[in-house]
CSV table of C-alpha atoms in Angstrom, one decimal:
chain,number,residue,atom,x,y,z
A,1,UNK,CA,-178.4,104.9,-33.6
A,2,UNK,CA,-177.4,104.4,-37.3
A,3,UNK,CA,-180.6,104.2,-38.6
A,4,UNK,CA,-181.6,107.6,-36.4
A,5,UNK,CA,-178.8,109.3,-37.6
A,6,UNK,CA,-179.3,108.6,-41.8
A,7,UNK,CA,-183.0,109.7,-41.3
A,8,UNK,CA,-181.2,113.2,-40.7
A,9,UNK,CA,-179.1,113.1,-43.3
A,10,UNK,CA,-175.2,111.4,-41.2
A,11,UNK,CA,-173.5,108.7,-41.3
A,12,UNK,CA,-172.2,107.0,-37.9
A,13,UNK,CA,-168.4,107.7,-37.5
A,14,UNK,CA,-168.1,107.6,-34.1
A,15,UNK,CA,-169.8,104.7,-31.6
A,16,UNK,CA,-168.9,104.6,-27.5
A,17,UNK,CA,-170.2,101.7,-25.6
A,18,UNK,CA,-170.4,101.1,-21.9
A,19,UNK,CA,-171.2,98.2,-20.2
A,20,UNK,CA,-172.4,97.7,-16.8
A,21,UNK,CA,-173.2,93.7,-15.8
A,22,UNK,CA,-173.3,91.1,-13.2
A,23,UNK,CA,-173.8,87.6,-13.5
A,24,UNK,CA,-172.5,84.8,-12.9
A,25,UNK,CA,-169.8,82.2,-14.6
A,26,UNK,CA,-170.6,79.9,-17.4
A,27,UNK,CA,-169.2,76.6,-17.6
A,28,UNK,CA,-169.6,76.8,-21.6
A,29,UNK,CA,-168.1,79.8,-22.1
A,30,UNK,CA,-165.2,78.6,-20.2
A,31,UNK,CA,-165.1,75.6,-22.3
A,32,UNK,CA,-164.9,77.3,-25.1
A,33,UNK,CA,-162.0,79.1,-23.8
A,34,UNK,CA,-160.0,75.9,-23.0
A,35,UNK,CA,-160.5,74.9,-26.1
A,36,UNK,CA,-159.3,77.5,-28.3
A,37,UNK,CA,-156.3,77.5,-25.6
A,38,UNK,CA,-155.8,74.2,-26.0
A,39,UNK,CA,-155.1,74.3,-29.7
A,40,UNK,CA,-157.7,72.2,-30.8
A,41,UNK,CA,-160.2,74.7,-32.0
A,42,UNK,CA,-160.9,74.7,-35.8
A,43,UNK,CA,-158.7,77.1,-37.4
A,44,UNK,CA,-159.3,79.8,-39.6
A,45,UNK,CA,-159.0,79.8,-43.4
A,46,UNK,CA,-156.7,82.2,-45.3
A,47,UNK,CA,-158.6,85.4,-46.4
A,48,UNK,CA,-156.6,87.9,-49.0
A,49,UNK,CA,-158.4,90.6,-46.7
A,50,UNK,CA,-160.5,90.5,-43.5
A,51,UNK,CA,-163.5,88.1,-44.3
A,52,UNK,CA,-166.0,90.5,-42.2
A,53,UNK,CA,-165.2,93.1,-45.1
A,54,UNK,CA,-166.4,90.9,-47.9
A,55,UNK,CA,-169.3,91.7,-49.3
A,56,UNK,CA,-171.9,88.6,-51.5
A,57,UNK,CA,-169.9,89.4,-54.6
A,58,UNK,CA,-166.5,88.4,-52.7
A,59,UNK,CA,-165.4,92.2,-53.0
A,60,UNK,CA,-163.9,93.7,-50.3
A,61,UNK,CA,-165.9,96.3,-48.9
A,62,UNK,CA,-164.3,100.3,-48.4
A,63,UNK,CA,-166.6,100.9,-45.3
A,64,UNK,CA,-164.1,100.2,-42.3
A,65,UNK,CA,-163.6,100.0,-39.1
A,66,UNK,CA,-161.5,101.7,-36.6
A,67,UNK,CA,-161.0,98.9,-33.7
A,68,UNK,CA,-157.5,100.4,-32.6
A,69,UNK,CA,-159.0,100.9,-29.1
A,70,UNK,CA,-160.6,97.4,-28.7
A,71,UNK,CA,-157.7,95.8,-27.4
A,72,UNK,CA,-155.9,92.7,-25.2
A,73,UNK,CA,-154.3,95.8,-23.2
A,74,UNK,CA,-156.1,97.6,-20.7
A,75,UNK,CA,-155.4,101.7,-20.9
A,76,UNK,CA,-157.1,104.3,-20.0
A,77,UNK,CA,-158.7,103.0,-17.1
A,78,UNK,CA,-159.6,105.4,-14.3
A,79,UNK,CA,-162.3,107.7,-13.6
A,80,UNK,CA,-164.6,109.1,-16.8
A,81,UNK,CA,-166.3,111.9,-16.8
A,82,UNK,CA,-168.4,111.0,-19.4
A,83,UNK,CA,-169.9,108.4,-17.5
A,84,UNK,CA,-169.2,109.9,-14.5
A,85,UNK,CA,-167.9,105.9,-13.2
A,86,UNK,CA,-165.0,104.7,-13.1
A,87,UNK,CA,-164.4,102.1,-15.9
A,88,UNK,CA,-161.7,99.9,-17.6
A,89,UNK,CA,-160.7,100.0,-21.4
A,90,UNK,CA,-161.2,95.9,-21.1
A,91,UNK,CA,-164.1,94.1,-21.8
A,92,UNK,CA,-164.6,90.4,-22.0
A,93,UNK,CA,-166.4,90.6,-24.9
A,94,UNK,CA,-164.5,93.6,-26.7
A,95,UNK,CA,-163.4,91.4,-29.9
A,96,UNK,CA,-166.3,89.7,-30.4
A,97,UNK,CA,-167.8,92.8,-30.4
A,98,UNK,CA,-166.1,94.6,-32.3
A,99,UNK,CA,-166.1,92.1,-35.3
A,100,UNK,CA,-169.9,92.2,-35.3
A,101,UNK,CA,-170.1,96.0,-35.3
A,102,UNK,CA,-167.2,96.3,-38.0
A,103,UNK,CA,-169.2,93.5,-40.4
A,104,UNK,CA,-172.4,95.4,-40.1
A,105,UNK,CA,-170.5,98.9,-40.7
A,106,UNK,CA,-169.7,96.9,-44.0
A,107,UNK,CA,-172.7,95.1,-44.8
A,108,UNK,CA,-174.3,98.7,-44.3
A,109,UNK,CA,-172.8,101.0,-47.0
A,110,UNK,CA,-172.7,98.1,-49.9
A,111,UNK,CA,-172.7,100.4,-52.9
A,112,UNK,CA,-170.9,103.5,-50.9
A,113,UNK,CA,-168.1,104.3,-53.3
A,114,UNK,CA,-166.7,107.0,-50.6
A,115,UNK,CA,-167.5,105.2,-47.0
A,116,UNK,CA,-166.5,107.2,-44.2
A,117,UNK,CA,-164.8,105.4,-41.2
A,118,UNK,CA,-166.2,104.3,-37.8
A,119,UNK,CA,-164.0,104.5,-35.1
A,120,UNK,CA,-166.4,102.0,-32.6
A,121,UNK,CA,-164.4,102.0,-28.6
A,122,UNK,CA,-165.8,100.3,-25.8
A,123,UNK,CA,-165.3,100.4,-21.9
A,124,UNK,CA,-166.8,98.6,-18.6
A,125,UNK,CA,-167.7,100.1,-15.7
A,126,UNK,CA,-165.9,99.1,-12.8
A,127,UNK,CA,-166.8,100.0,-8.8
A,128,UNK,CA,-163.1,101.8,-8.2
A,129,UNK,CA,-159.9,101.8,-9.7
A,130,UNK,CA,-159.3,98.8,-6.9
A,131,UNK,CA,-161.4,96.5,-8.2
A,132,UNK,CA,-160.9,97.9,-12.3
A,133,UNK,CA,-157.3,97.0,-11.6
A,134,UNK,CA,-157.8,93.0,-9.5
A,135,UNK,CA,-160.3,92.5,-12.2
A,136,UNK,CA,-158.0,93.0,-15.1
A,137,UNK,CA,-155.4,91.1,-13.6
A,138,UNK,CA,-157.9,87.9,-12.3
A,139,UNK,CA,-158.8,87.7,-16.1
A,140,UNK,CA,-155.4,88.0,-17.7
A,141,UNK,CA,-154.3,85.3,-14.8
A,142,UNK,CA,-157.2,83.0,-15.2
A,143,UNK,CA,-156.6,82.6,-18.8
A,144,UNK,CA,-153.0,82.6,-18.7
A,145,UNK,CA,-152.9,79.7,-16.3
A,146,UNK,CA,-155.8,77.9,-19.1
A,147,UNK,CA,-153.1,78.1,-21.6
A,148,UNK,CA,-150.8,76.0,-19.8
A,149,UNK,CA,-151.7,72.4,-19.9
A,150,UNK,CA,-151.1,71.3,-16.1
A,151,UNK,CA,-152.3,74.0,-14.5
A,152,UNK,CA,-156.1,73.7,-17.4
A,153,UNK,CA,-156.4,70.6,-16.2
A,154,UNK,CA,-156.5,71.9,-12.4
A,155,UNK,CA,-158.4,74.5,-12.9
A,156,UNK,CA,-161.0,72.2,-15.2
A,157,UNK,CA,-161.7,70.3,-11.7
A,158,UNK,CA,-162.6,73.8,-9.6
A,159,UNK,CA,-164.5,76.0,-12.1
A,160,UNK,CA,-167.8,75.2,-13.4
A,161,UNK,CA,-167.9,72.7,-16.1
A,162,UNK,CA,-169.9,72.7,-19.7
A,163,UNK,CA,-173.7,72.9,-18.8
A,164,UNK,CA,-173.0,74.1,-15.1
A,165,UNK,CA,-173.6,77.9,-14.9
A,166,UNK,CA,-175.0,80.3,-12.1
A,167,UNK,CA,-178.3,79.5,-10.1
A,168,UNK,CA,-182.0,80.3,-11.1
A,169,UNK,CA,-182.0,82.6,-8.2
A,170,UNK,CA,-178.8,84.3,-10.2
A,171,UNK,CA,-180.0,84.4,-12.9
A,172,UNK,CA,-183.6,85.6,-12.3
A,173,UNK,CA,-182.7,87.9,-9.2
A,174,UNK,CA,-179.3,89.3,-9.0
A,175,UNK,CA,-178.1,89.4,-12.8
A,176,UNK,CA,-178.5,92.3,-15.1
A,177,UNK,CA,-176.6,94.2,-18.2
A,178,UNK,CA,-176.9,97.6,-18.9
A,179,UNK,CA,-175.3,98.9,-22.2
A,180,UNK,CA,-175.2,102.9,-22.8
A,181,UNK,CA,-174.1,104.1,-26.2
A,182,UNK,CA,-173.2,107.4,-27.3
A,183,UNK,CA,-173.4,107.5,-31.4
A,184,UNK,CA,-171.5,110.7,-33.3
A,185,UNK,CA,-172.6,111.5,-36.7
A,186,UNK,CA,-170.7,113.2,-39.5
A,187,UNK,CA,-172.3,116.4,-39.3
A,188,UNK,CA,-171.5,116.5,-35.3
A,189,UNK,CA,-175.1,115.3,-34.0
A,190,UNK,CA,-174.7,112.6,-30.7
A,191,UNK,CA,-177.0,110.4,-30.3
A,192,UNK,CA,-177.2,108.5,-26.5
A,193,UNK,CA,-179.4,105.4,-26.7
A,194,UNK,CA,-179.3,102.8,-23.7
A,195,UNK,CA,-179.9,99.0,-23.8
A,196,UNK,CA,-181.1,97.1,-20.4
A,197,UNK,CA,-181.7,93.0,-19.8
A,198,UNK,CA,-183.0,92.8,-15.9
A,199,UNK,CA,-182.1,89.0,-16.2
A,200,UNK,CA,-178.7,87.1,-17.0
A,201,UNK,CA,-177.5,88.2,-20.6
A,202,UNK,CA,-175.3,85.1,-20.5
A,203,UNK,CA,-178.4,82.9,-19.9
A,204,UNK,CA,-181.7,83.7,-19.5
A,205,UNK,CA,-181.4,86.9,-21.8
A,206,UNK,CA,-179.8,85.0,-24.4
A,207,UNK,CA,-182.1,82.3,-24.9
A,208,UNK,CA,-185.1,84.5,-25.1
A,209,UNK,CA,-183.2,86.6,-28.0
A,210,UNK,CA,-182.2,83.4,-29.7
A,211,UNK,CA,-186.3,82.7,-29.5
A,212,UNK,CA,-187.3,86.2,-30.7
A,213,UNK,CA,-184.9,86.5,-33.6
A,214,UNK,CA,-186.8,83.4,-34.6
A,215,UNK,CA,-190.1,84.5,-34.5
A,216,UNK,CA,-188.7,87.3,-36.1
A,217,UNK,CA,-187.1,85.8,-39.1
A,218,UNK,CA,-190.3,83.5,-39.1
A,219,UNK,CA,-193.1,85.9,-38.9
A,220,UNK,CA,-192.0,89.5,-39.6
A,221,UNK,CA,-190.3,88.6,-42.7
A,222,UNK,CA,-191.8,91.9,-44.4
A,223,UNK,CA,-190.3,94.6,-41.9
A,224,UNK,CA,-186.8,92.5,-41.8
A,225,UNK,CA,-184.2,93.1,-44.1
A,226,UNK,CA,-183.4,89.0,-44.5
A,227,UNK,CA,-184.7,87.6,-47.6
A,228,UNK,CA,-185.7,91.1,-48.9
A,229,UNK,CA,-182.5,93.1,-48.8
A,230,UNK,CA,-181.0,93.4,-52.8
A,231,UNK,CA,-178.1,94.0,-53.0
A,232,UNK,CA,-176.3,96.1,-56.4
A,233,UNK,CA,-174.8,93.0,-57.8
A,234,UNK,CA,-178.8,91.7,-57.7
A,235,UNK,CA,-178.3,88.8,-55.4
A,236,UNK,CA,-179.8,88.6,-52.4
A,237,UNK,CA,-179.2,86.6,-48.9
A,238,UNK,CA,-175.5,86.5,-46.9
A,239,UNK,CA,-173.8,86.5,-43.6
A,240,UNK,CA,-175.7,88.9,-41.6
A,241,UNK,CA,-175.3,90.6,-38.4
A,242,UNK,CA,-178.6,91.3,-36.4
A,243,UNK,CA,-178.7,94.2,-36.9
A,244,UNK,CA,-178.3,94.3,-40.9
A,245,UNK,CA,-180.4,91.0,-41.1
A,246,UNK,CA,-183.1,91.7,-38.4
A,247,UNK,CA,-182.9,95.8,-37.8
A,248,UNK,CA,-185.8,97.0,-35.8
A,249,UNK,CA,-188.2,94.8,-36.4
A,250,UNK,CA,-186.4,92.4,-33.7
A,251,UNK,CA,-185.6,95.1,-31.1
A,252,UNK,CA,-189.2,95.5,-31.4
A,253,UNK,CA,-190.0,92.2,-30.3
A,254,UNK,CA,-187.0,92.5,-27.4
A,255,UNK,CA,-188.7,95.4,-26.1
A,256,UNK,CA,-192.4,93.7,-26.6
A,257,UNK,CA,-192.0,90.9,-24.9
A,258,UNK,CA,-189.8,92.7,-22.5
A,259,UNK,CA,-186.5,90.7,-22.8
A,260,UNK,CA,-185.0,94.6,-22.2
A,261,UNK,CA,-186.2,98.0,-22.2
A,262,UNK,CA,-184.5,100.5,-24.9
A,263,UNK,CA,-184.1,104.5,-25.3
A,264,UNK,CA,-182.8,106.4,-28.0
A,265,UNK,CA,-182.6,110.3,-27.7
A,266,UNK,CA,-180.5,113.1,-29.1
A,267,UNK,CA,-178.5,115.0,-26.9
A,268,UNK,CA,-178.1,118.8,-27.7
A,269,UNK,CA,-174.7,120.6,-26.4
């Protein structure tokens, strides 16, 4: 969406996300849950500013990020006609999320004096307001029963454990995530692009991407931007996001091999 809007002359201010998935739990996602919970998770060193804003030359970059409306607290969940779905402010994933598109917002206008903001929101879509609502609450209970230390150690015993995760047939069969952006840039234009995996994106998805941005890094080294990207201060290399380190050339391969099936087209109002 960035890329198609700077061939036209914008910049990305504004980027919606909706996500529609099922699948199944994973036993090392939820370990990784208990253990930040738990306390014993490797704690972050002291930044004078947001470490996804620094840049090679340990500036901070100007280009930020609006994440105000990826939060902890659900709002403005109920029906969208947008979407035409119902769907809930809350995603499992919204801070992860965020962080990566915030870093690559950064990474993106190195050398932009006069940066203009990205406000990036995200929702899920959700069967009614019913099930919006019992999901919400299952996830804020789950987690909140994880952070007590009697009640982890019960609920270690029922849920799946590290390396257990949904079946083959799950996976392969039943699983899917759909992601439908809409991108606004500074002149007005939207762009709507949509982003499918048929399979589990926890699993099955994910391990063929992890493959793929390998063969990417290893063979298509001359349409990525890793290894060739220079930046002002003339270094080169860094911390970066897929989509600043890989760009197209590994949606290419995603879509090749057929690990999802992507669209990108402008909409006219």
């Amino acid at each position: 969406v960035e890329k198609f809007l700077a061939d036209r002359g914008e910049t990305l201010i504004k980027m919606e996300t909706l996500y529609e998935w099922i699948q199944g739990l994973s036993g090392g996602t939820l370990a990784t849950a208990k253990l930040g919970l738990s306390g014993k998770s490797r704690q972050d060193p002291k930044y004078v500013f947001d470490a996804n804003y620094r840049l090679a030359d340990g500036t901070e970059s100007p280009a930020k990020t609006d994440l105000s409306q990826v939060s902890l607290i659900p709002r403005n969940t109920g029906w969208s006609g947008r979407y035409a779905k119902w769907t809930k402010s809350f995603t499992v994933m919204h801070n992860v999320n965020g962080r990566v598109v915030q870093r690559s917002h950064a990474l993106r206008n190195h050398g932009n004096k006069n940066p203009q903001p990205l406000v990036y929101q995200e929702c899920e879509a959700v069967q009614d307001f019913k099930s919006g609502f019992v999901n919400t609450v299952s996830f804020f209970l789950t987690f909140g029963l994880m952070a007590i230390p009697p009640t982890r150690a019960l609920l270690s015993q029922i849920l799946p454990k590290q390396g257990e995760g949904p079946s083959r047939k799950n996976m392969f069969e039943t699983s899917y995530c759909a992601l439908s952006g809409q991108g606004t840039g500074s002149k007005g234009t939207k762009v709507q692009s949509v982003l499918y995996f048929d399979k589990c994106v926890g699993y099955a998805s994910t391990a063929r991407m992890i493959v793929e941005s390998a063969l990417c890094l290893a063979l298509s080294k001359s349409s990525t931007r890793t290894g060739s990207l220079t930046l002002p201060s003339g270094e080169e290399g860094g911390f970066f996001t897929p989509s600043t380190g890989l760009g197209s050339a590994l949606v290419d391969r995603l879509v090749s091999s057929k690990t999802c099936y992507f669209a990108l087209k402008e909409v006219k109002e």
